[in-house]
Amino acid sequence: MKKVLVILTLVCSTFAAQAQTKVGHINSSNLLEMLPEADSIQKQLAQVQEMWQRILAEKETEAKTKYNALMIIIDKPSVSNSEKEIKTQEVENLQKQYQELQKRANDDLQIKQEELLFPLLEKVKKTISEVAKANGYAYVMDTTEGSGIIYSDSSFDLMPLVKAKLGVK
């Protein structure tokens, strides 16, 4: 009977210890959208996007004009084959330039977004960690799709125990 009582006490104390582990969650994307800085960032990104849209529209118009000119002369026997080849090459070059510009625009926009968001993300992450520590949370999960743990109390890290069991230093 004493053994059962001791085992029951151990089991109950284990559950009590586990019950003290607090896990929280937050949707960091929603939080970011609520911050006052988010509007300024969106406006700056919109300006960059509009600039690239203008540049791409100009290049597209130029390519269409050259293409239309090529279509007019392509079937004319009075135009030499070498001239047709030159015009065809010009159109192909413009198409290639347009594709390169599109890639550059996407890359530029992504870099600008990361540049503007990084300080804000760091601020949010730091604040979440501070709130988690102050309120005794062991873990904070991000409910934003594709995200994971934002904060974890290092005292719950199993790495040292697993390494020791595996004999890894």
mmCIF file of C-alpha atoms in Angstrom:
data_model
loop_
_atom_site.group_PDB
_atom_site.id
_atom_site.type_symbol
_atom_site.label_atom_id
_atom_site.label_comp_id
_atom_site.label_asym_id
_atom_site.label_seq_id
_atom_site.Cartn_x
_atom_site.Cartn_y
_atom_site.Cartn_z
ATOM 1 C CA MET A 1 0.000 0.000 0.000
ATOM 2 C CA LYS A 2 2.878 2.341 0.832
ATOM 3 C CA LYS A 3 4.430 1.684 -2.592
ATOM 4 C CA VAL A 4 1.183 2.576 -4.336
ATOM 5 C CA LEU A 5 0.916 5.760 -2.301
ATOM 6 C CA VAL A 6 4.528 6.717 -3.124
ATOM 7 C CA ILE A 7 4.003 6.018 -6.833
ATOM 8 C CA LEU A 8 0.739 7.968 -6.819
ATOM 9 C CA THR A 9 2.498 10.906 -5.126
ATOM 10 C CA LEU A 10 5.301 10.832 -7.712
ATOM 11 C CA VAL A 11 2.846 10.709 -10.600
ATOM 12 C CA CYS A 12 0.795 13.573 -9.180
ATOM 13 C CA SER A 13 3.888 15.695 -8.573
ATOM 14 C CA THR A 14 5.011 15.022 -12.165
ATOM 15 C CA PHE A 15 1.643 16.211 -13.475
ATOM 16 C CA ALA A 16 1.838 19.270 -11.227
ATOM 17 C CA ALA A 17 5.292 20.094 -12.572
ATOM 18 C CA GLN A 18 4.035 19.698 -16.130
ATOM 19 C CA ALA A 19 1.020 21.867 -15.414
ATOM 20 C CA GLN A 20 3.374 24.732 -14.558
ATOM 21 C CA THR A 21 4.824 24.757 -18.075
ATOM 22 C CA LYS A 22 3.004 27.554 -19.864
ATOM 23 C CA VAL A 23 2.678 27.627 -23.624
ATOM 24 C CA GLY A 24 1.347 30.691 -25.405
ATOM 25 C CA HIS A 25 0.622 31.608 -28.995
ATOM 26 C CA ILE A 26 0.424 34.727 -31.115
ATOM 27 C CA ASN A 27 -0.181 35.538 -34.770
ATOM 28 C CA SER A 28 2.833 37.707 -35.563
ATOM 29 C CA SER A 29 1.550 38.620 -39.049
ATOM 30 C CA ASN A 30 -1.617 40.121 -37.604
ATOM 31 C CA LEU A 31 0.431 41.918 -34.965
ATOM 32 C CA LEU A 32 2.760 43.392 -37.595
ATOM 33 C CA GLU A 33 -0.211 44.713 -39.575
ATOM 34 C CA MET A 34 -1.515 46.478 -36.445
ATOM 35 C CA LEU A 35 1.685 48.401 -35.772
ATOM 36 C CA PRO A 36 1.780 52.077 -36.793
ATOM 37 C CA GLU A 37 5.016 51.517 -38.744
ATOM 38 C CA ALA A 38 3.263 49.031 -41.044
ATOM 39 C CA ASP A 39 1.440 51.774 -42.987
ATOM 40 C CA SER A 40 4.675 53.627 -43.703
ATOM 41 C CA ILE A 41 6.355 50.412 -44.844
ATOM 42 C CA GLN A 42 3.437 49.559 -47.137
ATOM 43 C CA LYS A 43 3.558 53.039 -48.687
ATOM 44 C CA GLN A 44 7.300 52.788 -49.316
ATOM 45 C CA LEU A 45 6.906 49.353 -50.884
ATOM 46 C CA ALA A 46 4.031 50.615 -53.041
ATOM 47 C CA GLN A 47 6.246 53.459 -54.317
ATOM 48 C CA VAL A 48 9.000 51.021 -55.293
ATOM 49 C CA GLN A 49 6.457 48.758 -56.975
ATOM 50 C CA GLU A 50 4.904 51.654 -58.918
ATOM 51 C CA MET A 51 8.350 52.793 -60.087
ATOM 52 C CA TRP A 52 9.119 49.324 -61.466
ATOM 53 C CA GLN A 53 5.673 49.061 -63.059
ATOM 54 C CA ARG A 54 6.329 52.303 -64.969
ATOM 55 C CA ILE A 55 9.747 51.093 -66.133
ATOM 56 C CA LEU A 56 8.332 47.726 -67.198
ATOM 57 C CA ALA A 57 5.396 49.342 -68.998
ATOM 58 C CA GLU A 58 7.786 51.551 -70.998
ATOM 59 C CA LYS A 59 9.943 48.565 -71.954
ATOM 60 C CA GLU A 60 6.840 46.552 -72.888
ATOM 61 C CA THR A 61 5.559 49.364 -75.109
ATOM 62 C CA GLU A 62 8.948 49.598 -76.812
ATOM 63 C CA ALA A 63 8.996 45.827 -77.409
ATOM 64 C CA LYS A 64 5.430 45.835 -78.801
ATOM 65 C CA THR A 65 6.260 48.701 -81.154
ATOM 66 C CA LYS A 66 9.330 46.871 -82.487
ATOM 67 C CA TYR A 67 7.342 43.642 -82.770
ATOM 68 C CA ASN A 68 4.545 45.350 -84.726
ATOM 69 C CA ALA A 69 7.124 46.924 -87.046
ATOM 70 C CA LEU A 70 8.672 43.496 -87.570
ATOM 71 C CA MET A 71 5.283 41.960 -88.398
ATOM 72 C CA ILE A 72 4.724 44.625 -91.053
ATOM 73 C CA ILE A 73 8.003 43.957 -92.863
ATOM 74 C CA ILE A 74 8.296 40.206 -92.321
ATOM 75 C CA ASP A 75 6.196 39.242 -95.348
ATOM 76 C CA LYS A 76 7.391 42.042 -97.621
ATOM 77 C CA PRO A 77 9.644 40.714 -100.366
ATOM 78 C CA SER A 78 11.181 44.170 -100.810
ATOM 79 C CA VAL A 79 12.861 43.925 -97.373
ATOM 80 C CA SER A 80 16.093 41.942 -97.328
ATOM 81 C CA ASN A 81 16.492 38.858 -95.179
ATOM 82 C CA SER A 82 19.390 40.443 -93.311
ATOM 83 C CA GLU A 83 17.218 43.426 -92.379
ATOM 84 C CA LYS A 84 14.459 41.051 -91.211
ATOM 85 C CA GLU A 85 17.010 39.151 -89.119
ATOM 86 C CA ILE A 86 18.254 42.396 -87.573
ATOM 87 C CA LYS A 87 14.704 43.449 -86.675
ATOM 88 C CA THR A 88 13.940 39.970 -85.310
ATOM 89 C CA GLN A 89 17.082 40.118 -83.175
ATOM 90 C CA GLU A 90 16.065 43.550 -81.862
ATOM 91 C CA VAL A 91 12.666 42.189 -80.781
ATOM 92 C CA GLU A 92 14.268 39.154 -79.129
ATOM 93 C CA ASN A 93 16.750 41.396 -77.308
ATOM 94 C CA LEU A 94 13.940 43.619 -76.047
ATOM 95 C CA GLN A 95 12.020 40.576 -74.819
ATOM 96 C CA LYS A 96 15.117 39.372 -72.996
ATOM 97 C CA GLN A 97 15.681 42.833 -71.495
ATOM 98 C CA TYR A 98 12.057 42.898 -70.349
ATOM 99 C CA GLN A 99 12.412 39.523 -68.610
ATOM 100 C CA GLU A 100 15.645 40.648 -66.944
ATOM 101 C CA LEU A 101 13.933 43.838 -65.788
ATOM 102 C CA GLN A 102 11.060 41.810 -64.336
ATOM 103 C CA LYS A 103 13.508 39.690 -62.367
ATOM 104 C CA ARG A 104 15.398 42.769 -61.192
ATOM 105 C CA ALA A 105 12.129 44.411 -60.142
ATOM 106 C CA ASN A 106 11.078 41.352 -58.137
ATOM 107 C CA ASP A 107 14.506 41.086 -56.512
ATOM 108 C CA ASP A 108 14.584 44.799 -55.714
ATOM 109 C CA LEU A 109 11.123 44.705 -54.176
ATOM 110 C CA GLN A 110 11.994 41.676 -52.070
ATOM 111 C CA ILE A 111 15.238 43.265 -50.844
ATOM 112 C CA LYS A 112 13.416 46.497 -49.987
ATOM 113 C CA GLN A 113 10.716 44.559 -48.126
ATOM 114 C CA GLU A 114 13.306 42.668 -46.082
ATOM 115 C CA GLU A 115 15.233 45.883 -45.420
ATOM 116 C CA LEU A 116 12.137 47.666 -44.128
ATOM 117 C CA LEU A 117 10.604 44.757 -42.213
ATOM 118 C CA PHE A 118 13.709 43.377 -40.490
ATOM 119 C CA PRO A 119 13.906 46.042 -37.732
ATOM 120 C CA LEU A 120 10.177 45.740 -37.111
ATOM 121 C CA LEU A 121 10.342 41.936 -36.950
ATOM 122 C CA GLU A 122 13.238 42.121 -34.495
ATOM 123 C CA LYS A 123 11.294 44.580 -32.336
ATOM 124 C CA VAL A 124 8.247 42.290 -32.294
ATOM 125 C CA LYS A 125 10.311 39.187 -31.558
ATOM 126 C CA LYS A 126 12.143 40.931 -28.704
ATOM 127 C CA THR A 127 8.887 42.206 -27.226
ATOM 128 C CA ILE A 128 7.266 38.766 -27.435
ATOM 129 C CA SER A 129 10.281 37.238 -25.673
ATOM 130 C CA GLU A 130 10.159 39.885 -22.939
ATOM 131 C CA VAL A 131 6.430 39.363 -22.387
ATOM 132 C CA ALA A 132 6.880 35.573 -22.370
ATOM 133 C CA LYS A 133 9.671 35.725 -19.784
ATOM 134 C CA ALA A 134 7.812 38.217 -17.602
ATOM 135 C CA ASN A 135 4.684 36.052 -17.590
ATOM 136 C CA GLY A 136 6.405 32.708 -17.083
ATOM 137 C CA TYR A 137 5.853 31.152 -20.505
ATOM 138 C CA ALA A 138 8.139 28.281 -21.470
ATOM 139 C CA TYR A 139 7.187 28.447 -25.160
ATOM 140 C CA VAL A 140 5.412 30.861 -27.484
ATOM 141 C CA MET A 141 4.164 29.501 -30.808
ATOM 142 C CA ASP A 142 3.496 31.677 -33.835
ATOM 143 C CA THR A 143 0.132 30.797 -35.365
ATOM 144 C CA THR A 144 1.069 32.486 -38.636
ATOM 145 C CA GLU A 145 1.053 29.822 -41.348
ATOM 146 C CA GLY A 146 4.524 28.395 -41.902
ATOM 147 C CA SER A 147 5.908 29.709 -38.616
ATOM 148 C CA GLY A 148 7.027 27.868 -35.517
ATOM 149 C CA ILE A 149 8.302 28.671 -32.073
ATOM 150 C CA ILE A 150 9.135 32.324 -31.400
ATOM 151 C CA TYR A 151 10.387 31.909 -27.848
ATOM 152 C CA SER A 152 11.536 28.944 -25.814
ATOM 153 C CA ASP A 153 12.910 28.753 -22.302
ATOM 154 C CA SER A 154 16.353 27.190 -22.639
ATOM 155 C CA SER A 155 15.819 25.187 -19.451
ATOM 156 C CA PHE A 156 13.490 22.930 -21.474
ATOM 157 C CA ASP A 157 16.134 22.203 -24.148
ATOM 158 C CA LEU A 158 16.681 18.451 -24.446
ATOM 159 C CA MET A 159 19.843 18.734 -26.555
ATOM 160 C CA PRO A 160 22.357 18.268 -23.682
ATOM 161 C CA LEU A 161 20.505 15.192 -22.388
ATOM 162 C CA VAL A 162 20.163 13.589 -25.825
ATOM 163 C CA LYS A 163 23.804 14.321 -26.672
ATOM 164 C CA ALA A 164 24.908 12.735 -23.393
ATOM 165 C CA LYS A 165 22.794 9.640 -24.013
ATOM 166 C CA LEU A 166 24.243 9.303 -27.517
ATOM 167 C CA GLY A 167 27.771 9.936 -26.278
ATOM 168 C CA VAL A 168 28.171 13.086 -28.374
ATOM 169 C CA LYS A 169 30.303 15.922 -27.011
#
